[in-house]
Coordinates of C-alpha atoms in Angstrom, one line a residue:
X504 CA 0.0 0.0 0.0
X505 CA 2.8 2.7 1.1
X506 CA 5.2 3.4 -1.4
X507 CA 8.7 4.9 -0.5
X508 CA 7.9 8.4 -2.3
X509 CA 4.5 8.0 0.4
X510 CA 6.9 6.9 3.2
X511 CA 9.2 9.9 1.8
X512 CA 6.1 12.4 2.7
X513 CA 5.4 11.2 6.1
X514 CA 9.4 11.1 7.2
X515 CA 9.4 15.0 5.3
X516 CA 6.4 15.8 7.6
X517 CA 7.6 14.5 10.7
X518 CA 11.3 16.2 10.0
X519 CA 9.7 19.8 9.2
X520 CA 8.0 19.5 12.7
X521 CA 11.8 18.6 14.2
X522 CA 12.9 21.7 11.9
X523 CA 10.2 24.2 13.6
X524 CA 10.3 23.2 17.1
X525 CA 13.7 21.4 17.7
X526 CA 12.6 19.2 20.5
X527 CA 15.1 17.2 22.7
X528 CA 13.5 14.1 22.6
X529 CA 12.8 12.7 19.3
X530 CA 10.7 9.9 21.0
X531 CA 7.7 11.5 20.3
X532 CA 8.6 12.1 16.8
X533 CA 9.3 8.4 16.3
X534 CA 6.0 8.2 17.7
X535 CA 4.0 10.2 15.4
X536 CA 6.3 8.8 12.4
X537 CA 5.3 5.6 13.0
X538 CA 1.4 6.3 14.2
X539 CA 1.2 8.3 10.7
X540 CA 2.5 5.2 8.7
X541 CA 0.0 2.8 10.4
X542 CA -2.7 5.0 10.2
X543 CA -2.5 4.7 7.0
X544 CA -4.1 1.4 7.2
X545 CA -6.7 2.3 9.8
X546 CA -8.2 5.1 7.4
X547 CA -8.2 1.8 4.3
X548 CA -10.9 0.2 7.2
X549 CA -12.8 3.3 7.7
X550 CA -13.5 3.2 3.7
X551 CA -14.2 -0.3 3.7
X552 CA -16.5 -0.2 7.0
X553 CA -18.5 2.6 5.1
X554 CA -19.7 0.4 2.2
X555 CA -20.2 -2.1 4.7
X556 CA -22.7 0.4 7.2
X557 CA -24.2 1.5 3.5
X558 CA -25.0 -2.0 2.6
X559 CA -26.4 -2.8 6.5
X560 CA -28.2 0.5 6.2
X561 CA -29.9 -0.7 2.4
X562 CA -31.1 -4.1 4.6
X563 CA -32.7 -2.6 7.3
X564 CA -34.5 0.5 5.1
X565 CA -35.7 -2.6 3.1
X566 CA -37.4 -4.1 6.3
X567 CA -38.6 -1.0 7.4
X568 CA -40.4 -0.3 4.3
X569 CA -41.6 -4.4 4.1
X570 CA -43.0 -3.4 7.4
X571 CA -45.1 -0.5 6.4
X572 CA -49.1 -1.0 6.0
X573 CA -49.8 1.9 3.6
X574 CA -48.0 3.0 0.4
X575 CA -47.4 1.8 -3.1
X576 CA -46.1 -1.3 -4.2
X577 CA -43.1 0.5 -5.3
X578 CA -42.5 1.8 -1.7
X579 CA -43.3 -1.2 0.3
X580 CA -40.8 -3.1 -1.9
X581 CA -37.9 -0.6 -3.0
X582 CA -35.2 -2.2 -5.1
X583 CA -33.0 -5.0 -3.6
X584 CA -30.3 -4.3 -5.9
X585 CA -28.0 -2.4 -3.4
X586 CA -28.4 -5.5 -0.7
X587 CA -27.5 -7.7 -3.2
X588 CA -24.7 -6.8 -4.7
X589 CA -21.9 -9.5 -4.2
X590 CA -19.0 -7.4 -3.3
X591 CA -20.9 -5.5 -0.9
X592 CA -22.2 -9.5 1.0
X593 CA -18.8 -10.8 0.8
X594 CA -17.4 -7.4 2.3
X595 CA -20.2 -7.7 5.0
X596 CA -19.4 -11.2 6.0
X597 CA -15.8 -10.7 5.9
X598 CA -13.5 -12.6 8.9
X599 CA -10.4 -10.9 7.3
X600 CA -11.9 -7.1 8.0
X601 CA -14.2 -7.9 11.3
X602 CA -10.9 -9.3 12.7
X603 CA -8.6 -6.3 11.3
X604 CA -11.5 -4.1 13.1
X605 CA -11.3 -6.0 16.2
X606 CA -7.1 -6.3 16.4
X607 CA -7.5 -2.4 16.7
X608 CA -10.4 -1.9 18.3
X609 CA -12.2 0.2 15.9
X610 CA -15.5 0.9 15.2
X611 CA -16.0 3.0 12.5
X612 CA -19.2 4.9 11.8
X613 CA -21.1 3.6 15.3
X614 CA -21.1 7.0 16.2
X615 CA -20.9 8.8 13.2
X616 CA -24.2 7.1 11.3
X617 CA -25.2 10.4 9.8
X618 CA -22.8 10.4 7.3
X619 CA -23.7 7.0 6.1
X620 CA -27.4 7.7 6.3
X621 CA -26.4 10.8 4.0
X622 CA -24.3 8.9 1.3
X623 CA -27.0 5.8 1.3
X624 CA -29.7 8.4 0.0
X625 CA -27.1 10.1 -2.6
X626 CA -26.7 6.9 -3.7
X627 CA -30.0 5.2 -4.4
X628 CA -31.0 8.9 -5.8
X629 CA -28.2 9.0 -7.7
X630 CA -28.7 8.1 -11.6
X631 CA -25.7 5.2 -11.2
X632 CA -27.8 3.5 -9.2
X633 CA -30.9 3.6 -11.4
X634 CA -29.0 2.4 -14.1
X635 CA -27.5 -0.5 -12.2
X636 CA -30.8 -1.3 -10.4
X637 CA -32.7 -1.7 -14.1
X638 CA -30.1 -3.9 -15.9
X639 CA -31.3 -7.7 -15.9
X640 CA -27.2 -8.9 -16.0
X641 CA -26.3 -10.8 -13.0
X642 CA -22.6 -11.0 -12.0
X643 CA -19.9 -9.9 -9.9
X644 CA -18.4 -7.6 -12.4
X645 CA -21.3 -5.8 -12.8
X646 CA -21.1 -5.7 -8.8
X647 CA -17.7 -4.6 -8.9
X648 CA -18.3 -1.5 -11.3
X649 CA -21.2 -0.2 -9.7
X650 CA -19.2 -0.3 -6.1
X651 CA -16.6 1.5 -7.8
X652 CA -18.7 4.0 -9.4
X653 CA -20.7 4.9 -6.3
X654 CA -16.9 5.0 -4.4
X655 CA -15.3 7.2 -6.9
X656 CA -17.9 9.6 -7.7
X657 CA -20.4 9.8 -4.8
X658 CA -18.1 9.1 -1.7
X659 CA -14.5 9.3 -2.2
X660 CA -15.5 13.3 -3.2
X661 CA -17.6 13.7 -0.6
X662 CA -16.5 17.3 1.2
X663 CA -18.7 16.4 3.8
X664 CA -16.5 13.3 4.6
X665 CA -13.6 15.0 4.1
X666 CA -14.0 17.1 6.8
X667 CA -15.0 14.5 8.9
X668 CA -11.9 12.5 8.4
X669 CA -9.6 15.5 8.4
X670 CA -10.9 16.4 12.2
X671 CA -10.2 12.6 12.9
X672 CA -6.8 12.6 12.0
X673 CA -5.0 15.6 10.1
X674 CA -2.8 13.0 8.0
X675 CA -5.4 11.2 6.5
X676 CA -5.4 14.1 3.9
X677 CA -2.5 13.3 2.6
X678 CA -3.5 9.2 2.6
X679 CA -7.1 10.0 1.4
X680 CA -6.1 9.5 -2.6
X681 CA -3.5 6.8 -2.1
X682 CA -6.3 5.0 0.1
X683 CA -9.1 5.5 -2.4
X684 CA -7.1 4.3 -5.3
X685 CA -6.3 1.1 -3.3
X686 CA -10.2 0.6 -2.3
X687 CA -11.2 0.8 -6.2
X688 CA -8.2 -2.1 -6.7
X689 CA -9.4 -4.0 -3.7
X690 CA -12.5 -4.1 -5.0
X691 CA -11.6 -5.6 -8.5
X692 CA -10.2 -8.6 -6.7
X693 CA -13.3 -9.3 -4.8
X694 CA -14.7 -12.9 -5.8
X695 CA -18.1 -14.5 -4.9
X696 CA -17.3 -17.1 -1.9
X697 CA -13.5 -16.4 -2.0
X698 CA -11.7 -15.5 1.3
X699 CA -10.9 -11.5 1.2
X700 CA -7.3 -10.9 1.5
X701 CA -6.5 -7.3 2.6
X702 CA -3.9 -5.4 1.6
X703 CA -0.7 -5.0 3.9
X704 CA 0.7 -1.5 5.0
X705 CA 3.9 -1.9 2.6
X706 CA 5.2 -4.8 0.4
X707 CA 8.9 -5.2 2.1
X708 CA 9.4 -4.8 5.8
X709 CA 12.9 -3.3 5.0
X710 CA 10.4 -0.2 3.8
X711 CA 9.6 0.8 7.1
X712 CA 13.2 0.6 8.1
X713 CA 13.9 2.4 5.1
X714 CA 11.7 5.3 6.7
X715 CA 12.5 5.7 10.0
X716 CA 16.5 5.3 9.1
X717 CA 15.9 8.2 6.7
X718 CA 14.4 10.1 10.0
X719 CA 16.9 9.8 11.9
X720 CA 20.2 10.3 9.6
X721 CA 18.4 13.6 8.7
X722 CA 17.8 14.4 12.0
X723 CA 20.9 13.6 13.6
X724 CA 23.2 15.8 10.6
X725 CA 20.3 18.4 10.7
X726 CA 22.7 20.7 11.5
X727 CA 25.7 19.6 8.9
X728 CA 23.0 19.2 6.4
X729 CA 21.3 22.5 6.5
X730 CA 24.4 24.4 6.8
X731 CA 25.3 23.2 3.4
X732 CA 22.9 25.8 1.8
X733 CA 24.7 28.2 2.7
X734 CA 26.5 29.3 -0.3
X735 CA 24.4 27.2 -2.6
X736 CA 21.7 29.8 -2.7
X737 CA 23.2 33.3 -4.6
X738 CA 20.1 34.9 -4.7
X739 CA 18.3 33.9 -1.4
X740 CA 19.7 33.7 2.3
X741 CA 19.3 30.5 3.8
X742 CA 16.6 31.7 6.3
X743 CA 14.6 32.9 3.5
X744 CA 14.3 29.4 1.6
X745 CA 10.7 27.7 2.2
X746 CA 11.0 25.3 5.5
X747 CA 9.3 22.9 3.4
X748 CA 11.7 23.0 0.8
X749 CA 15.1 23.0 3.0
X750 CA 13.2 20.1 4.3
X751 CA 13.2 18.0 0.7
X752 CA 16.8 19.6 0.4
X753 CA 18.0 17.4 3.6
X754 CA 16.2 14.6 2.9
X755 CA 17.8 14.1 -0.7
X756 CA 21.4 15.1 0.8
X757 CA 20.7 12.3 3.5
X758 CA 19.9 9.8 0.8
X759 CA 23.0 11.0 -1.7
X760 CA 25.1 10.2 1.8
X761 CA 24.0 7.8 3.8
X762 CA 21.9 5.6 1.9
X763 CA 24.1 3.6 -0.4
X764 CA 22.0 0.7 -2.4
X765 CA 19.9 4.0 -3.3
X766 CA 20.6 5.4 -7.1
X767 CA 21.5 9.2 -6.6
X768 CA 19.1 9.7 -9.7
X769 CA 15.7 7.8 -7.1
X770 CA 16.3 10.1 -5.4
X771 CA 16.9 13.4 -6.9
X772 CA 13.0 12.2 -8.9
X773 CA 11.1 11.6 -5.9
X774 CA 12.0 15.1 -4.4
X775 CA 11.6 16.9 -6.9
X776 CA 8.1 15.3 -7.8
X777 CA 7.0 15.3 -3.8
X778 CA 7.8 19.2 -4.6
X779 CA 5.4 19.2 -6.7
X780 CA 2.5 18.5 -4.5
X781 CA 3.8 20.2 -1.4
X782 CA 5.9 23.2 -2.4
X783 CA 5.2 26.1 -4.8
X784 CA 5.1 26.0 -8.3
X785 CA 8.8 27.2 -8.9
X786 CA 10.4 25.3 -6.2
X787 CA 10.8 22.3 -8.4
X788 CA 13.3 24.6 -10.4
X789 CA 14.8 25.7 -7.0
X790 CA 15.1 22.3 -5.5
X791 CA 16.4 21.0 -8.3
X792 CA 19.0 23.8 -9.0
X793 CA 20.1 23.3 -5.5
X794 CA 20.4 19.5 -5.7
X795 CA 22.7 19.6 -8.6
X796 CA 24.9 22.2 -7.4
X797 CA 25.1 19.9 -4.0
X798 CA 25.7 17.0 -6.2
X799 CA 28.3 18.4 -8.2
X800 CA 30.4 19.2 -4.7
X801 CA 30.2 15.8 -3.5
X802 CA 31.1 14.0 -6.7
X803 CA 33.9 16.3 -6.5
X804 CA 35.2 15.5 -2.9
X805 CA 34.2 12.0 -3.3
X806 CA 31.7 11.7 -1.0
X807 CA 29.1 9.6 -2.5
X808 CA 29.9 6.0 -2.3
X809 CA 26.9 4.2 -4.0
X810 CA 27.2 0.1 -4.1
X811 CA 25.6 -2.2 -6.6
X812 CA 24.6 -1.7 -10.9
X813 CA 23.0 1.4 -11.9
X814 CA 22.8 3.1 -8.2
X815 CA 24.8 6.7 -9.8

């Protein structure tokens, strides 16, 4: 799920908080670090959970209208086609995401019904619905689309939701697209009667090594990395350069340095794209202008010592 340009981000974010406050113990930091990588994961359950309330929510507005006395035919028996969609059963019965939910005691939504009530009514007035309701094709690829259709362009969008998860925890903004993208590919792989795998945090262990190793080198030579601007910067003193930036600056030095199966060229890419996304729109050109210069100098002295094929 986490990607070392996402892992990048969330060392980048924890390191601009060391940058601003300079705290004595980096415990905490290691704390957050790590809460904000596994967090991750928790916010993949919320998203999953959600169908799952939606679905629950379908069965028991069925019943309710079943129940009712008065009414047209129409109302007393709404359309089934939200409780029976496959992916939406299978997700429902689950062991692999009532156990993940249970490990971490979570339970998403309990308390916060509203906004499922809220999406369930966009959805079933929504014309996706309509159309998937009215088509006489049975099978779990139809299933599969119409999930992913309601996910990408009713709920993932939702501002409403947005909020909400924002106030629940303020890096789930930055997970919310990696997330979503990985809910419309979980969904894909969802099979009638087949045990639901879910996906892990990251594909190699050594990633979340990778991540907090990259913390603390550039925390450690904070001082020896940061002084390095000086001079590199002609038009700008070094307390004038976007924290943010000096941040990606470190970072990239740290991994020309210190991280030696690491091609200098990985590198120099993921900053200067992670820029993209988090700084303004020239700082790509300043970052990069910056790197290069840096680069130059330590080819120079003959301080980068890369080991294995293609890692300069």
């Amino acid at each position: 799920m986490l990607t070392r340009r996402h892992l990048r981000i969330k060392v980048m974010q924890a390191v601009f908080v060391f940058h601003r406050q300079r705290p004595d113990d980096l415990k905490e930091l290691e704390k957050f670090l790590n809460g904000s990588m596994t967090q991750t994961f928790v916010l993949f359950l919320y998203m999953l959970q959600l169908l799952v309330k939606i679905h629950e929510l379908a069965e028991q507005r069925f019943k309710l209208a079943q129940d009712r006395f008065t009414g047209s035919e129409a109302v007393k028996n709404p359309s089934r086609a939200l409780i029976e969609n496959k992916v939406l059963i299978e997700l429902a019965k689950s062991p692999a995401l009532k156990e993940a939910l249970k490990k971490r005691k979570l339970d998403p939504w309990h308390l916060d019904s509203k906004y499922v009530e809220r999406l369930y009514e966009q959805i079933v007035n929504d014309k996706i619905f309509v159309m998937y309701a009215s088509e006489e094709s049975d099978s779990i690829k139809k299933d599969q689309n119409f999930v992913n259709s309601i996910f990408s362009e009713i709920i993932a969008p939702d501002d409403e939701l947005m909020s909400y998860l924002e106030d629940a925890n303020i890096t789930w903004m930055d997970d919310y697209p990696l997330v979503n993208t990985e809910i419309i590919k979980f969904v894909r792989k969802i099979k009638v009667n087949k045990e639901i795998k879910l996906p892990e945090l990251v594909k190699d262990s050594e990633d979340i090594k990778f991540a907090m190793d990259l913390f603390r080198r550039t925390i450690l030579n904070h001082d020896e990395l940061w002084n390095r601007l000086e001079g590199k910067t002609p038009n700008w003193d070094s307390e004038r350069i976007a924290q943010i930036d000096a941040v990606m600056i470190m970072m990239a030095q740290c991994e020309f340095l210190y991280f030696p199966s690491i091609p200098v060229k990985v590198s120099l890419n993921e900053y200067l794209e992670i820029s993209k996304d988090y700084s303004s729109p020239k700082s790509r050109i300043f970052i990069n202008g910056i790197l290069d210069n840096l680069l130059k100098q330590f080819q120079k002295d003959d301080m980068i010592n890369k080991i294995g094929r293609g890692t300069m």
